Structure formats: structure tokens, C-alpha cells
Amino acid sequence: MENILNLTIVIPTVGEKSLLEVIKNLNSNISIPKKILVVIYKRNLIKIDKKIKNYDNVEIATTNSPGQVHQRVEGFKLAKTDFVMQLDADCFIDNHSIIEMMDFLKSHDKASVGPCFLDIKNNLPIHKFIDEFKIKRILKNFVLGFPNDNKIMGKVSKSGTNFGVDFNFLKEDIIQVDWIPGGCSMHYKKNLCLKNYFPFEGKAFYEDLIHSKLLIQKNIKLFIIKKAICKTDFPIFPKKFKEFIMYLKSYNYSSKIYNVSIFRKYTCLSLYIMRYIKNQFY
């Protein structure tokens, strides 16, 4: 007999091929979420694999305008369960991890929680703590403004850039952080941000940092737990010019929210431009 979790999972999508597999994965155990809300811009509805309708707990909601964050927020508004998870359409999380995150929140009323992220192709951490190149350590610590040593994990730097959590170097099962990934995190419904906090349409860059800042401003503490694992493709720095411009706009918008100094902002923008140019040749 199925155990229905007091949980809604909100998945914004443009109709990715991986969506059906993500939903299959969520429904592959004896404990399943009460509702999976798939939220899509109405003009993209035709792209969704009709097989997702075979699952009784899946509901499709459409929006009148595009935008990943806009879709997610509209899904938040429709959620009726006590717990709500945001999940991207290419992120895979198992039942054990979902329950670990729910159990954590049950004892932390004013908190949101995320899992550790691994590369789905090789099971290695998305954010690797070890960095053997001294020049990169100098860049992170002095130019970008990250703290030293393993204190970098889960932090947002003085330049408004972020570093995640390396599963292999977590000394405790729980770590309080400055930001939680937008690809997978869980909240109490009562703590959700229900206003569209991202002013751009389409793929959202830096939205997780913006969202995290808003949660902290609401006195919500952010955590990553070691017992929860989410797997996805390793993120690729934008190669298409249009996406790269959106990346820069998103960083510029986020940097204002984090009160980044003019020097650090333009240093960081310069580094992004150099990285983009380099990627065009490799």
C-alpha cells in the first residue's frame, strides 16, 4: 500500500525530455508525493510527453508568460500540502533523500533545506572543494572574496558569487549555508516566496542566490544535509551569446541585492567575459 507524503513537488519545465524520467523516479517507491505540479508556459504545452498523465498525482498547470521562476512561483501558489519541494526537470532525487529533507524540516520550523548535488554521469560532487591550483585559490579568496579553507562551502562571496557543498568534505550531517540550490530544495508552504522575484524571462541564472537572500530576509535559515542527494548534469557555462548576455544581466541584478562593491562587480564581470571568450575557442 502506498504511503502518500504531505508534499507537493513543483517542477517548472519547457518540456524537457528528462521530465518523464524525473516523474517516474519520484513515483518509483512506496512513499510518493501527494502532488507533482508540472508548470509550463502555455505555448510549450505541446512539448510535454503525454505519458506523464498516467500518474494520478501529476497535475499540469500552464502560465500566460514564460520564465522558470515565474512558473515555479505560480506552482507554489497552487500547493496545498504543508511541505513543498522545488525541483528542476533534469534533477533526480530518491525517496530516501526526500524523506530525510522532510524529517529535517519537521524539527526546524523556520528553515529551508537542500541536498548535496552530484554529477549524474560520474557521481562526483558538482562543487569540488579540493583545488590544487594556487592561482585559483588566490582568485577565490582575495579577488572574489570567499573565506578560506572548507568555510567556503555553502557561502556567497563578497562578489556575489556562490560555492556549493562538497559531500566528501562535510564533517557534520548538517551545514547551515548562505544559499540553497534552485534545482532542488524544500520549504514549509507557509514560508514560501509567492512573488516573482526574477525580472527576466526564460532560463534563470542566479535565481537561487536571489531566492536564498529573500528567504534569509524572512528569517528563514538555510541548510544542506548530507543524507540527501540530488543528481543532475554538470552545469555548463553559457556558450551561446544570447544566454551569456542573460547570465551577465542576472549577475548584475543579483549583485545589487547582495550590495556588491563596484570594484568586485566589474572584476567579476570581466572574468566572466574572459571565460566566455576562452570557451569560444575550446
C-alpha positions as MATLAB code, in Angstrom:
seq = 'MENILNLTIVIPTVGEKSLLEVIKNLNSNISIPKKILVVIYKRNLIKIDKKIKNYDNVEIATTNSPGQVHQRVEGFKLAKTDFVMQLDADCFIDNHSIIEMMDFLKSHDKASVGPCFLDIKNNLPIHKFIDEFKIKRILKNFVLGFPNDNKIMGKVSKSGTNFGVDFNFLKEDIIQVDWIPGGCSMHYKKNLCLKNYFPFEGKAFYEDLIHSKLLIQKNIKLFIIKKAICKTDFPIFPKKFKEFIMYLKSYNYSSKIYNVSIFRKYTCLSLYIMRYIKNQFY';
ca = [
       0.000    0.000    0.000;
       1.318    3.442   -0.960;
       2.298    5.991    1.651;
       1.200    9.447    0.485;
       3.602   12.141    1.665;
       2.329   15.526    2.813;
       4.338   17.050   -0.014;
       3.858   18.909   -3.283;
       6.726   18.903   -5.784;
       6.718   21.873   -8.167;
       8.562   21.326  -11.464;
       8.849   24.247  -13.902;
       9.600   22.980  -17.395;
       9.951   23.889  -21.051;
       9.099   20.301  -21.946;
      12.476   18.655  -21.358;
      12.806   15.033  -22.447;
      14.086   14.187  -18.967;
      10.793   15.261  -17.334;
       9.082   11.885  -17.729;
      12.057   10.060  -16.185;
      12.126   12.515  -13.268;
       8.430   11.836  -12.593;
       8.927    8.063  -12.912;
      11.725    8.317  -10.363;
       9.553   10.286   -7.919;
       6.826    7.643   -8.145;
       9.089    4.590   -8.023;
       8.840    3.926   -4.277;
       6.171    3.018   -1.767;
       6.186    6.599   -0.448;
       5.186    9.127   -3.086;
       4.386   12.865   -3.044;
       0.731   13.787   -2.792;
       1.038   16.086   -5.785;
       3.547   16.724   -8.562;
       2.773   20.077  -10.179;
       4.280   20.401  -13.650;
       4.191   24.079  -14.579;
       4.732   25.132  -18.185;
       4.273   28.180  -20.397;
       1.061   27.534  -22.353;
       2.764   27.777  -25.755;
       5.143   24.962  -24.774;
       2.404   22.603  -23.577;
       2.583   20.578  -26.788;
       6.186   19.595  -25.920;
       5.211   17.614  -22.813;
       5.235   13.833  -23.092;
       1.607   12.743  -22.632;
       2.742    9.692  -20.648;
       3.143   11.847  -17.533;
      -0.655   11.939  -17.360;
      -0.578    8.233  -16.495;
       0.402    9.173  -12.935;
      -2.542   10.059  -10.689;
      -0.536   12.521   -8.600;
       0.630   14.599  -11.591;
      -1.136   17.840  -12.424;
      -0.201   20.161  -15.281;
      -0.584   23.911  -14.800;
       0.027   26.484  -17.533;
       1.215   30.076  -17.293;
       0.474   33.006  -19.598;
       4.090   34.146  -19.723;
       7.416   32.279  -19.907;
      10.104   32.237  -17.250;
      11.403   29.500  -14.974;
      10.953   31.458  -11.758;
       7.513   32.756  -12.769;
       6.388   29.179  -13.436;
       7.786   27.973  -10.110;
       6.054   30.724   -8.134;
       2.744   30.001   -9.845;
       3.196   26.369   -8.802;
       3.916   27.448   -5.224;
       0.586   29.292   -5.162;
      -1.269   26.101   -6.132;
       0.359   23.905   -3.485;
      -1.937   22.735   -0.678;
       0.363   20.485    1.359;
       2.423   21.550    4.381;
       5.705   20.826    2.604;
       6.703   22.000   -0.877;
       9.732   20.964   -2.893;
      11.011   22.866   -5.911;
      12.653   20.587   -8.439;
      14.068   21.171  -11.905;
      13.008   18.909  -14.757;
      16.504   17.432  -15.067;
      17.170   16.749  -11.373;
      16.835   13.268   -9.866;
      16.288   12.749   -6.149;
      15.396    9.461   -4.477;
      12.682    8.714   -1.969;
      15.106    8.313    0.938;
      16.517   11.820    0.352;
      13.050   13.357    0.142;
      12.046   11.816    3.465;
      15.316   12.948    5.080;
      14.579   16.522    3.993;
      11.000   16.338    5.286;
      12.134   14.907    8.623;
      14.682   17.700    8.966;
      12.061   20.399    8.392;
       9.698   18.794   10.915;
      12.214   19.715   13.614;
      13.220   23.072   12.087;
      10.141   25.237   11.694;
      11.880   28.341   10.311;
      14.131   26.652    7.777;
      14.508   25.578    4.155;
      16.733   22.679    3.177;
      18.614   21.390    0.170;
      20.519   18.202   -0.732;
      24.124   17.674   -1.789;
      24.452   17.737   -5.582;
      26.323   15.104   -7.578;
      27.137   14.884  -11.271;
      24.760   12.264  -12.653;
      27.422   10.957  -15.067;
      30.152   10.137  -12.532;
      28.644   10.611   -9.028;
      31.256   13.257   -8.191;
      30.318   16.471   -6.354;
      29.178   19.345   -8.565;
      31.208   21.711   -6.368;
      34.593   20.149   -5.623;
      36.301   21.508   -2.520;
      39.881   20.476   -3.435;
      41.544   22.930   -5.794;
      45.212   22.268   -6.428;
      45.922   25.411   -8.434;
      47.235   28.167   -6.190;
      46.195   30.894   -8.622;
      42.565   29.749   -8.348;
      42.709   29.808   -4.550;
      44.025   33.366   -4.674;
      41.255   34.294   -7.101;
      38.559   32.828   -4.870;
      39.871   34.226   -1.591;
      41.196   37.664   -2.438;
      39.504   38.699   -5.669;
      36.067   37.100   -5.324;
      36.037   37.358   -1.536;
      35.388   33.785   -0.432;
      36.506   32.643    3.038;
      39.485   30.318    3.406;
      39.562   26.521    3.732;
      36.355   24.489    3.995;
      34.456   27.549    5.238;
      33.889   28.268    1.547;
      31.224   25.552    1.337;
      27.712   26.919    1.013;
      28.884   30.521    1.002;
      28.122   33.560   -1.138;
      31.258   35.608   -1.700;
      31.718   39.349   -1.359;
      31.497   39.500   -5.158;
      28.054   37.862   -5.105;
      29.221   34.517   -6.489;
      28.494   31.194   -4.836;
      30.184   27.931   -3.904;
      28.269   24.755   -3.110;
      28.804   21.886   -0.707;
      31.210   19.029   -1.365;
      29.623   15.866    0.057;
      33.041   14.292    0.681;
      34.236   17.075    2.992;
      31.186   17.574    5.198;
      32.281   16.837    8.754;
      28.718   17.004   10.074;
      25.449   15.700    8.669;
      24.054   19.240    8.548;
      25.581   22.547    7.462;
      23.980   25.987    7.631;
      24.580   27.880    4.389;
      24.123   31.238    2.672;
      22.254   29.749   -0.288;
      20.441   26.616   -1.379;
      20.257   25.402   -4.993;
      17.202   26.292   -7.036;
      17.325   22.896   -8.750;
      16.158   21.107   -5.612;
      15.132   22.434   -2.224;
      12.279   22.008    0.240;
      10.246   24.515    2.240;
       7.287   24.817    4.517;
       4.343   26.130    2.474;
       3.900   28.944    4.991;
       7.479   30.128    4.322;
       7.271   30.301    0.512;
       8.092   33.411   -1.507;
       4.966   33.974   -3.597;
       6.071   36.969   -5.667;
       8.042   36.652   -8.878;
      11.481   37.725   -7.686;
      13.265   37.356  -11.052;
      12.659   40.135  -13.613;
      13.766   38.246  -16.740;
      12.043   35.651  -18.918;
      13.441   32.281  -19.941;
      16.241   30.337  -18.269;
      17.061   31.802  -14.868;
      20.655   32.382  -13.796;
      21.495   33.393  -10.223;
      17.861   32.966   -9.223;
      18.800   30.608   -6.396;
      21.004   33.274   -4.805;
      18.217   35.844   -5.096;
      15.667   33.424   -3.660;
      18.005   32.472   -0.819;
      18.515   36.124    0.090;
      14.751   36.684    0.220;
      14.298   33.646    2.474;
      17.011   34.866    4.850;
      15.345   38.288    4.948;
      12.198   36.453    6.131;
      14.293   34.936    8.965;
      14.328   31.524    7.295;
      17.583   29.657    7.947;
      19.087   27.653    5.089;
      20.651   24.214    5.406;
      22.204   21.442    3.321;
      22.002   17.911    4.694;
      24.466   15.157    3.872;
      21.875   12.371    3.897;
      20.010   13.869    0.925;
      21.474   13.528   -2.571;
      20.288   15.033   -5.854;
      21.847   14.121   -9.193;
      21.915   16.232  -12.351;
      24.139   17.122  -15.278;
      27.207   19.206  -14.504;
      26.289   22.858  -15.203;
      27.873   24.308  -18.320;
      28.908   27.957  -18.563;
      26.844   29.620  -21.339;
      28.346   29.323  -24.823;
      25.531   30.917  -26.800;
      25.811   34.705  -26.915;
      22.160   35.296  -26.015;
      22.413   33.060  -22.946;
      25.681   34.689  -21.936;
      24.120   38.171  -22.046;
      21.285   36.871  -19.843;
      23.910   35.444  -17.472;
      25.563   38.867  -17.171;
      22.221   40.628  -16.667;
      21.249   38.126  -13.995;
      24.543   38.522  -12.152;
      24.270   42.310  -12.319;
      20.740   42.159  -10.858;
      21.758   39.716   -8.116;
      24.882   41.731   -7.244;
      22.691   44.738   -6.392;
      20.669   42.624   -3.967;
      23.911   41.480   -2.311;
      25.349   45.030   -2.223;
      28.463   44.023   -4.137;
      31.037   46.810   -4.460;
      31.618   48.376   -7.888;
      35.201   47.072   -7.935;
      34.246   43.457   -7.205;
      31.258   43.556   -9.567;
      33.258   44.742  -12.567;
      36.145   42.447  -11.710;
      33.721   39.534  -11.737;
      32.038   40.696  -14.967;
      35.478   40.963  -16.602;
      36.322   37.405  -15.528;
      33.031   36.151  -16.981;
      33.739   37.889  -20.299;
      37.236   36.385  -20.469;
      35.796   32.945  -19.681;
      33.180   33.315  -22.420;
      35.798   34.329  -24.998;
      38.041   31.416  -23.973;
      35.129   28.965  -24.331;
      34.579   30.028  -27.930;
      37.941   28.531  -28.853;
      37.853   25.335  -26.756;
];
